[in-house]
């Protein structure tokens, strides 16, 4: 039965814009076992009235300042004792970027209360190219959060208006945090409130709350106050502070990488099986086995499927990083990979997923997107530069597009030039394997902005350890120990099942690496109910011969 508190956390996480590492489910369940802290309804109503007044006065700097102060001081509890601004911030808390002609400074800082034992003054190495000035002042209280405020309408994901430096507001805060060796920053334009988590030497996380959503989706308001309220910094145990929760969550990142690798491998298997099934239905014509040239080998088919998945990973990463024109409606609607899953899932939910098995346009859209990245688009409605390279080269695996390897006199493939009949349901499963991670029994949307080159490389290297073979008999995949999924011939499994209980369990343990207790539980699974005779024999050798 699903954990209701996990569902509670999953719900509010899905309402935030998260790019990069954030809080993992195990950490959230430990920190908030009863769910997020409540927020009084009367205070929420008052906050909404102030928000609406701010929205009606977009050009009034005084109203903007008052709104930001209200959120920080009244809602989050950052009193004058812990919130420094203006001249109260020592001059050393800055980062110089002479190549851009700019110096970054926080507008405000959340520091330790005077009643707490001051942390040692930070003294970054003077040799660092991005080290701040050391003149922070003797006995300065170490900051826990740097805050920058921008005018309404200034996008946090775009460059500062009027600046020659094209770094986004979010990136500016990341650079300031790295230079000052502070982990957390908060940037806002009044509507967007972005938490920047920039641990030195690790991937930076960006989590954005939208003020307007606080009142339509109160869980987001509760999450904002629960995580960024003054109590979370100074009134909880050290291992329960926001910094500690984020650090603990980072340790779960390896689990996410491993799970992604497993899901991508499963997706490759799904794609290969789909293509092979279509080839069999065509009498071997799709992959050339019934034509006058060399057929597509299992190893080449695996290589093509692996390349296709890496193309999807590249595009998802590039789209989240705004390297591809996801903001363009035409691209988002007809080319983008990151929007296709949601479109297919909506169709599946509205019409039943089985209906997608009779539609094949999603595969053609993927092929068109790959060609667009490789060769570019030059059109009055959409321009995309050609990136070239071998990853997206459409001639590397022409059979994916229904083209043969042998060129025709016209320079095109000798095949029927009809894309492989990969149905929309298969494409949906491929995309969900990449975008929806099954971690700890919960489904979570994966942010590809959170994945660095090393993690993507780890996934790719894991796929290189496998290959495809064509079998002449039925093969069964067994659930093994972690990252171990053995496959055995059905006849071999049938033969092994005739062994006596202890011998059969011993055989299963050797093949799967799982414990006897886990194997006994698995043998009781409802899947085995489909074959009463075989299931009966399996239950018998497992020490339970009851029907």
XYZ file of C-alpha atoms in Angstrom:
547
model
C 0.000 0.000 0.000
C 1.481 3.408 -0.984
C 2.781 5.548 1.852
C 0.340 8.496 2.189
C 3.098 10.793 3.458
C 5.294 9.890 0.484
C 2.338 10.698 -1.769
C 1.965 14.016 0.072
C 5.605 14.915 -0.607
C 5.426 13.702 -4.200
C 2.456 15.986 -4.789
C 4.126 19.219 -3.712
C 7.424 18.279 -5.361
C 5.577 17.890 -8.661
C 4.245 21.458 -8.326
C 7.696 23.032 -8.074
C 10.085 23.802 -10.906
C 13.115 21.742 -9.961
C 16.283 21.638 -12.004
C 19.198 19.742 -10.554
C 19.554 17.976 -7.217
C 16.984 18.682 -4.519
C 15.523 16.764 -1.596
C 15.192 13.004 -1.962
C 12.146 11.119 -0.737
C 13.956 9.193 2.064
C 15.314 12.469 3.440
C 11.892 14.160 3.270
C 10.194 11.258 5.035
C 12.773 11.419 7.795
C 12.585 15.211 8.201
C 8.792 15.516 7.782
C 7.327 12.139 8.833
C 3.904 13.733 9.378
C 4.049 15.925 6.302
C 4.853 19.610 5.861
C 4.302 22.141 8.611
C 0.856 23.717 8.597
C 0.403 27.374 7.652
C -2.416 29.274 9.423
C -5.351 30.053 7.119
C -5.699 33.590 8.464
C -2.062 34.369 7.681
C -2.433 32.842 4.212
C -5.462 35.068 3.501
C -3.562 38.148 4.651
C -0.558 37.176 2.544
C -2.794 36.758 -0.497
C -4.222 40.256 -0.063
C -0.700 41.681 0.088
C 0.279 39.684 -2.996
C -2.667 41.001 -4.987
C -1.814 44.571 -3.939
C 1.757 44.007 -5.122
C 0.506 42.628 -8.456
C -1.560 45.780 -8.963
C 1.503 48.014 -8.422
C 4.173 46.534 -10.716
C 6.006 49.824 -11.278
C 6.200 50.976 -7.666
C 9.651 50.141 -6.208
C 8.461 50.832 -2.666
C 5.609 48.323 -2.968
C 7.998 45.759 -4.463
C 10.457 46.181 -1.610
C 7.661 45.964 0.944
C 6.333 42.727 -0.596
C 9.745 41.060 -0.589
C 10.367 42.165 2.991
C 6.953 40.869 4.026
C 7.724 37.394 2.682
C 11.170 37.295 4.255
C 10.393 38.853 7.611
C 6.762 37.951 8.316
C 6.299 34.658 6.498
C 9.783 33.168 6.851
C 10.570 34.854 10.171
C 13.849 36.496 9.161
C 13.972 39.187 11.861
C 16.507 41.981 12.088
C 18.653 39.848 14.367
C 19.423 37.338 11.616
C 18.725 39.286 8.410
C 21.453 41.721 7.393
C 21.189 44.193 4.521
C 22.879 47.295 3.163
C 25.831 48.589 5.174
C 25.407 45.817 7.737
C 26.881 43.347 5.214
C 30.680 43.373 5.359
C 32.344 44.560 2.153
C 34.155 41.255 1.676
C 31.002 39.311 0.793
C 31.294 39.822 -2.938
C 32.691 38.272 -6.099
C 34.587 40.259 -8.731
C 34.328 39.365 -12.418
C 36.666 41.847 -14.130
C 36.338 40.106 -17.504
C 32.653 41.066 -17.447
C 33.154 44.353 -15.671
C 30.876 43.341 -12.796
C 30.938 42.682 -9.070
C 28.272 40.487 -7.501
C 27.011 41.201 -3.988
C 24.100 39.904 -1.934
C 21.312 42.367 -1.138
C 20.655 40.562 2.136
C 22.143 37.725 4.169
C 20.653 35.309 6.671
C 23.229 34.917 9.448
C 23.423 33.101 12.746
C 21.722 34.761 15.726
C 24.083 36.461 18.135
C 22.937 34.089 20.859
C 24.475 31.171 18.946
C 28.170 30.460 19.029
C 29.576 32.216 15.956
C 30.989 29.956 13.284
C 34.579 30.599 12.242
C 34.962 33.424 9.776
C 35.335 32.090 6.254
C 38.802 32.581 4.796
C 38.861 31.358 1.187
C 42.280 30.688 -0.294
C 43.734 33.862 -1.741
C 44.956 31.946 -4.799
C 41.415 31.234 -5.983
C 40.479 33.195 -9.104
C 36.999 33.643 -7.691
C 37.816 34.161 -4.005
C 36.054 37.095 -2.411
C 37.858 39.810 -0.549
C 39.012 38.665 2.872
C 37.784 41.849 4.523
C 34.587 40.441 5.957
C 35.183 42.006 9.294
C 36.408 40.451 12.498
C 33.924 38.123 14.156
C 31.425 38.383 11.284
C 28.664 35.831 11.626
C 28.763 33.172 8.928
C 25.872 33.471 6.463
C 23.550 30.530 5.795
C 21.691 32.145 2.906
C 22.606 34.896 0.443
C 19.623 36.815 -0.973
C 19.346 38.888 -4.141
C 16.258 40.869 -5.190
C 15.465 41.845 -8.775
C 12.721 44.003 -10.322
C 9.353 42.481 -11.245
C 9.418 41.049 -14.744
C 13.117 40.205 -14.678
C 13.246 36.489 -15.528
C 15.509 34.526 -13.224
C 16.444 32.260 -16.122
C 17.590 35.104 -18.384
C 20.426 37.610 -18.395
C 20.110 40.803 -16.401
C 18.583 43.544 -18.493
C 21.164 46.075 -19.632
C 24.147 43.900 -18.733
C 26.863 42.852 -21.189
C 27.333 39.634 -19.211
C 24.871 37.111 -20.610
C 24.773 34.865 -17.546
C 21.276 34.293 -16.193
C 20.222 35.563 -12.780
C 20.306 31.974 -11.515
C 23.846 31.498 -12.812
C 24.966 34.776 -11.225
C 23.816 33.550 -7.830
C 25.597 30.238 -8.381
C 28.835 32.088 -9.152
C 28.433 34.302 -6.090
C 27.859 31.266 -3.870
C 30.901 29.485 -5.251
C 33.072 32.561 -4.778
C 31.951 33.199 -1.200
C 31.827 29.496 -0.297
C 28.238 29.742 0.903
C 26.037 26.836 -0.108
C 22.558 28.381 -0.351
C 21.174 31.409 -2.139
C 17.699 32.836 -2.719
C 16.859 35.039 -5.703
C 13.488 36.615 -6.352
C 11.635 39.021 -8.601
C 8.657 38.995 -6.264
C 6.765 36.367 -8.278
C 9.473 33.713 -8.570
C 11.428 32.601 -5.528
C 14.382 30.447 -6.542
C 16.481 28.486 -4.068
C 19.986 27.897 -5.441
C 21.924 25.042 -3.870
C 25.541 25.328 -5.028
C 27.851 22.985 -3.106
C 31.400 23.530 -4.259
C 32.573 20.885 -6.720
C 29.110 19.341 -7.109
C 26.089 19.829 -9.348
C 24.038 22.941 -8.564
C 20.313 22.602 -7.908
C 17.670 25.222 -8.736
C 14.206 25.012 -7.140
C 11.599 27.655 -7.914
C 8.374 28.539 -6.126
C 5.779 30.742 -7.841
C 4.028 33.157 -5.480
C 0.751 33.046 -7.404
C 0.642 29.272 -6.953
C 0.960 29.542 -3.171
C -2.745 30.323 -2.912
C -4.090 27.961 -5.578
C -1.873 25.103 -4.361
C -1.342 25.748 -0.617
C 1.073 22.800 -0.378
C 3.660 24.892 -2.210
C 3.293 27.668 0.362
C 3.691 25.168 3.183
C 6.778 23.702 1.494
C 8.340 27.149 1.042
C 7.871 28.043 4.711
C 8.775 24.571 6.027
C 12.072 24.512 4.165
C 13.128 28.161 4.191
C 11.613 29.318 7.472
C 14.037 30.593 10.088
C 13.327 27.551 12.286
C 14.747 25.197 9.653
C 18.078 27.026 9.908
C 18.462 27.652 13.630
C 15.847 25.743 15.667
C 16.375 22.141 14.612
C 19.117 19.596 15.126
C 22.209 20.091 12.999
C 21.394 17.089 10.818
C 17.888 18.494 10.169
C 18.859 21.919 8.823
C 18.159 22.647 5.173
C 21.858 22.478 4.337
C 22.124 19.051 5.977
C 18.971 17.738 4.292
C 20.298 18.756 0.885
C 23.696 17.227 1.625
C 22.076 13.952 2.707
C 19.926 13.950 -0.422
C 23.016 14.310 -2.591
C 24.141 10.910 -1.331
C 21.033 9.438 -2.964
C 22.189 10.742 -6.352
C 24.177 7.576 -7.050
C 21.011 5.547 -6.532
C 19.264 7.779 -9.054
C 22.078 7.300 -11.578
C 21.990 3.526 -11.114
C 18.207 3.459 -11.452
C 18.360 5.573 -14.607
C 20.902 3.171 -16.092
C 18.620 0.230 -15.311
C 15.572 1.935 -16.802
C 17.450 2.970 -19.949
C 18.600 -0.631 -20.414
C 15.017 -1.832 -20.080
C 13.976 0.782 -22.634
C 16.629 -0.477 -25.054
C 15.239 -3.997 -24.612
C 11.696 -2.771 -25.277
C 12.767 -0.998 -28.460
C 14.746 -3.980 -29.786
C 11.874 -6.357 -29.074
C 9.429 -4.018 -30.788
C 11.589 -3.701 -33.906
C 12.266 -7.442 -34.022
C 8.557 -8.215 -33.682
C 7.764 -5.829 -36.528
C 10.494 -7.444 -38.613
C 9.024 -10.888 -38.023
C 5.550 -9.625 -38.970
C 7.003 -8.331 -42.249
C 8.626 -11.662 -43.052
C 12.107 -10.277 -42.427
C 11.807 -7.397 -44.873
C 12.256 -4.559 -42.360
C 15.773 -5.550 -41.306
C 16.847 -6.913 -44.679
C 16.751 -10.621 -43.927
C 14.432 -11.203 -46.883
C 16.177 -8.811 -49.279
C 19.249 -8.962 -51.439
C 21.734 -7.352 -49.068
C 23.270 -7.973 -45.654
C 20.646 -8.015 -42.905
C 20.853 -5.913 -39.768
C 22.693 -8.008 -37.192
C 21.564 -8.218 -33.542
C 24.712 -6.374 -32.482
C 24.054 -3.538 -34.945
C 20.423 -3.369 -33.846
C 21.522 -3.064 -30.211
C 24.023 -0.369 -31.143
C 21.308 1.562 -32.989
C 18.861 1.263 -30.085
C 21.547 2.402 -27.654
C 22.411 5.372 -29.868
C 18.751 6.345 -30.113
C 18.417 6.390 -26.319
C 21.536 8.545 -26.018
C 20.071 10.921 -28.599
C 17.023 11.268 -26.358
C 19.229 11.870 -23.303
C 21.156 14.563 -25.198
C 18.000 16.319 -26.352
C 16.354 16.203 -22.928
C 19.500 17.693 -21.381
C 19.821 20.347 -24.085
C 16.160 21.363 -23.872
C 16.261 21.765 -20.088
C 19.390 23.879 -20.424
C 17.706 26.068 -23.085
C 20.292 24.995 -25.676
C 17.412 24.056 -27.960
C 14.498 26.487 -28.590
C 11.997 24.976 -26.166
C 10.449 28.433 -25.710
C 9.418 28.440 -29.363
C 5.810 27.136 -29.586
C 6.431 25.450 -32.946
C 9.471 23.566 -31.676
C 7.798 22.662 -28.364
C 4.676 21.331 -30.074
C 6.181 19.380 -32.976
C 9.867 18.651 -32.277
C 10.655 18.762 -28.554
C 11.344 15.476 -26.821
C 10.630 16.835 -23.333
C 7.023 17.700 -24.235
C 6.242 14.537 -26.212
C 5.887 12.285 -23.165
C 3.254 14.541 -21.600
C 1.338 14.658 -24.889
C 1.364 10.867 -25.234
C 0.513 10.326 -21.572
C -2.475 12.646 -21.881
C -3.717 10.650 -24.868
C -3.200 7.398 -22.971
C -5.086 8.650 -19.923
C -7.962 9.987 -21.997
C -8.346 7.088 -24.428
C -6.604 4.100 -22.763
C -2.965 3.287 -23.341
C -3.783 0.387 -25.659
C -5.064 2.862 -28.257
C -1.497 4.132 -28.699
C -0.524 0.753 -30.150
C -2.395 1.671 -33.337
C -0.662 5.020 -33.867
C 2.850 5.542 -35.218
C 3.373 9.303 -35.584
C 5.513 9.752 -32.436
C 8.358 7.687 -33.924
C 8.354 9.868 -37.033
C 8.464 12.961 -34.836
C 11.562 11.656 -33.048
C 13.283 10.984 -36.363
C 12.395 14.499 -37.560
C 13.779 15.999 -34.334
C 17.031 14.061 -34.724
C 17.383 15.285 -38.308
C 16.667 18.844 -37.175
C 19.466 18.725 -34.609
C 21.891 17.213 -37.113
C 21.068 19.265 -40.200
C 19.379 22.335 -38.726
C 16.188 24.134 -39.737
C 15.999 27.209 -41.927
C 12.440 28.474 -42.059
C 10.667 31.763 -41.530
C 8.893 30.287 -38.508
C 11.759 28.338 -36.953
C 15.543 28.526 -37.184
C 17.855 25.947 -35.670
C 21.587 25.779 -36.421
C 22.974 22.432 -37.662
C 25.007 20.656 -34.993
C 26.230 17.810 -37.202
C 28.306 15.120 -35.520
C 27.950 11.345 -35.593
C 25.425 10.912 -32.782
C 22.518 12.317 -34.810
C 23.750 11.318 -38.273
C 20.634 9.878 -40.006
C 22.816 7.803 -42.360
C 24.544 5.936 -39.550
C 21.511 3.704 -38.916
C 19.313 4.283 -41.964
C 17.131 1.264 -41.229
C 15.593 3.225 -38.329
C 14.026 5.405 -41.018
C 13.098 2.465 -43.247
C 16.105 3.015 -45.528
C 18.552 0.325 -46.620
C 22.327 0.621 -46.418
C 22.756 0.464 -50.179
C 22.314 3.905 -51.783
C 20.016 4.357 -54.723
C 21.072 6.217 -57.911
C 19.291 9.262 -56.493
C 21.401 9.224 -53.338
C 18.615 7.938 -51.106
C 18.070 4.594 -49.473
C 17.072 1.598 -51.543
C 14.441 0.534 -49.034
C 10.828 1.586 -48.860
C 11.792 4.733 -46.944
C 8.933 4.221 -44.527
C 10.046 4.550 -40.875
C 10.015 1.398 -38.788
C 6.528 0.719 -37.381
C 7.318 1.616 -33.777
C 3.991 2.468 -32.166
C 3.253 5.387 -29.888
C 2.891 3.168 -26.842
C 6.474 1.998 -27.241
C 7.680 5.590 -27.637
C 5.767 6.546 -24.484
C 7.496 3.773 -22.539
C 10.903 4.837 -23.885
C 10.358 8.422 -22.751
C 8.937 7.446 -19.372
C 11.962 5.235 -18.761
C 14.072 8.374 -19.164
C 11.882 11.034 -17.562
C 10.105 9.188 -14.727
C 12.336 7.458 -12.185
C 10.993 4.696 -9.963
C 12.921 5.292 -6.735
C 11.921 3.853 -3.388
C 8.527 2.806 -4.681
C 7.727 6.353 -5.808
C 7.632 7.803 -9.304
C 9.616 11.025 -9.625
C 10.218 13.215 -12.659
C 13.908 13.343 -13.485
C 15.540 16.683 -14.209
C 18.226 16.238 -16.844
C 19.712 19.547 -15.803
C 20.709 17.715 -12.624
C 22.779 15.157 -14.526
C 26.377 16.063 -15.161
C 28.626 14.599 -17.839
C 30.046 11.971 -15.475
C 26.595 10.617 -14.595
C 25.510 10.409 -18.228
C 28.811 8.697 -19.009
C 28.159 6.197 -16.218
C 24.787 5.314 -17.742
C 26.324 4.952 -21.210
C 29.193 2.768 -19.992
C 26.719 0.492 -18.216
C 24.881 -0.054 -21.491
C 28.103 -0.965 -23.279
C 28.434 -3.991 -21.000
C 25.439 -5.620 -22.695
C 24.586 -6.863 -26.170
C 21.685 -8.371 -28.108
C 21.380 -11.960 -29.326
C 18.663 -13.662 -31.318
C 17.209 -16.680 -29.510
C 15.617 -19.752 -31.018
C 13.579 -20.559 -27.912
C 11.567 -18.822 -25.212
C 13.695 -17.018 -22.638
C 12.575 -15.864 -19.192
C 14.023 -12.877 -17.377
C 14.403 -13.444 -13.634
C 14.477 -10.761 -10.983
C 17.883 -11.012 -9.404
C 19.825 -9.157 -6.766
C 20.536 -5.458 -7.233
C 21.656 -4.641 -10.793
C 21.555 -8.359 -11.685
C 18.830 -9.645 -13.991
C 19.664 -13.130 -15.301
C 17.884 -14.579 -18.328
C 17.432 -18.330 -18.717
C 15.717 -20.539 -21.248
C 12.183 -21.466 -20.254
C 13.006 -25.130 -20.808
C 15.925 -24.827 -18.377
C 13.686 -23.216 -15.783
C 11.084 -25.959 -16.270
C 13.761 -28.598 -15.823
C 15.195 -26.951 -12.703
C 11.704 -26.667 -11.191
C 11.499 -30.467 -11.072
C 14.245 -30.551 -8.469
C 13.405 -30.998 -4.818
C 12.677 -27.896 -2.770
C 16.115 -27.229 -1.305
C 17.898 -28.037 -4.579
C 15.600 -25.781 -6.602
C 16.064 -22.887 -4.195
C 19.814 -23.452 -4.313
C 19.689 -23.312 -8.123
C 17.623 -20.129 -8.038
C 20.000 -18.561 -5.516
C 22.986 -19.319 -7.756
C 21.249 -17.883 -10.818
C 19.688 -14.789 -9.264
C 21.890 -14.029 -6.270
C 18.808 -13.495 -4.087
C 18.293 -14.879 -0.590
C 16.139 -17.990 0.000
C 13.567 -15.910 1.922
C 13.228 -13.442 -0.942
C 12.913 -16.299 -3.419
C 10.134 -17.959 -1.425
C 8.196 -14.690 -1.371
C 8.718 -14.282 -5.105
C 7.441 -17.791 -5.755
C 4.188 -16.795 -4.094
C 3.681 -13.856 -6.458
C 0.415 -13.466 -8.310
C 2.223 -13.870 -11.628
C 2.503 -17.573 -10.977
C -1.243 -17.869 -10.567
C -1.543 -17.680 -14.356
C -0.040 -21.154 -14.733
C -1.701 -23.268 -12.092
C 0.285 -26.427 -12.852
C 3.700 -24.795 -12.955
C 2.832 -22.533 -10.022
C 1.746 -25.534 -7.992
C 5.082 -27.240 -8.604
C 6.995 -24.081 -7.700
C 5.046 -23.651 -4.462
C 5.621 -27.280 -3.612
C 9.387 -27.127 -3.954
C 9.392 -23.872 -1.978
C 7.886 -25.668 0.977
C 4.252 -24.648 0.522
C 2.050 -27.061 -1.421
C -1.243 -25.478 -0.471
C -3.446 -24.124 -3.245
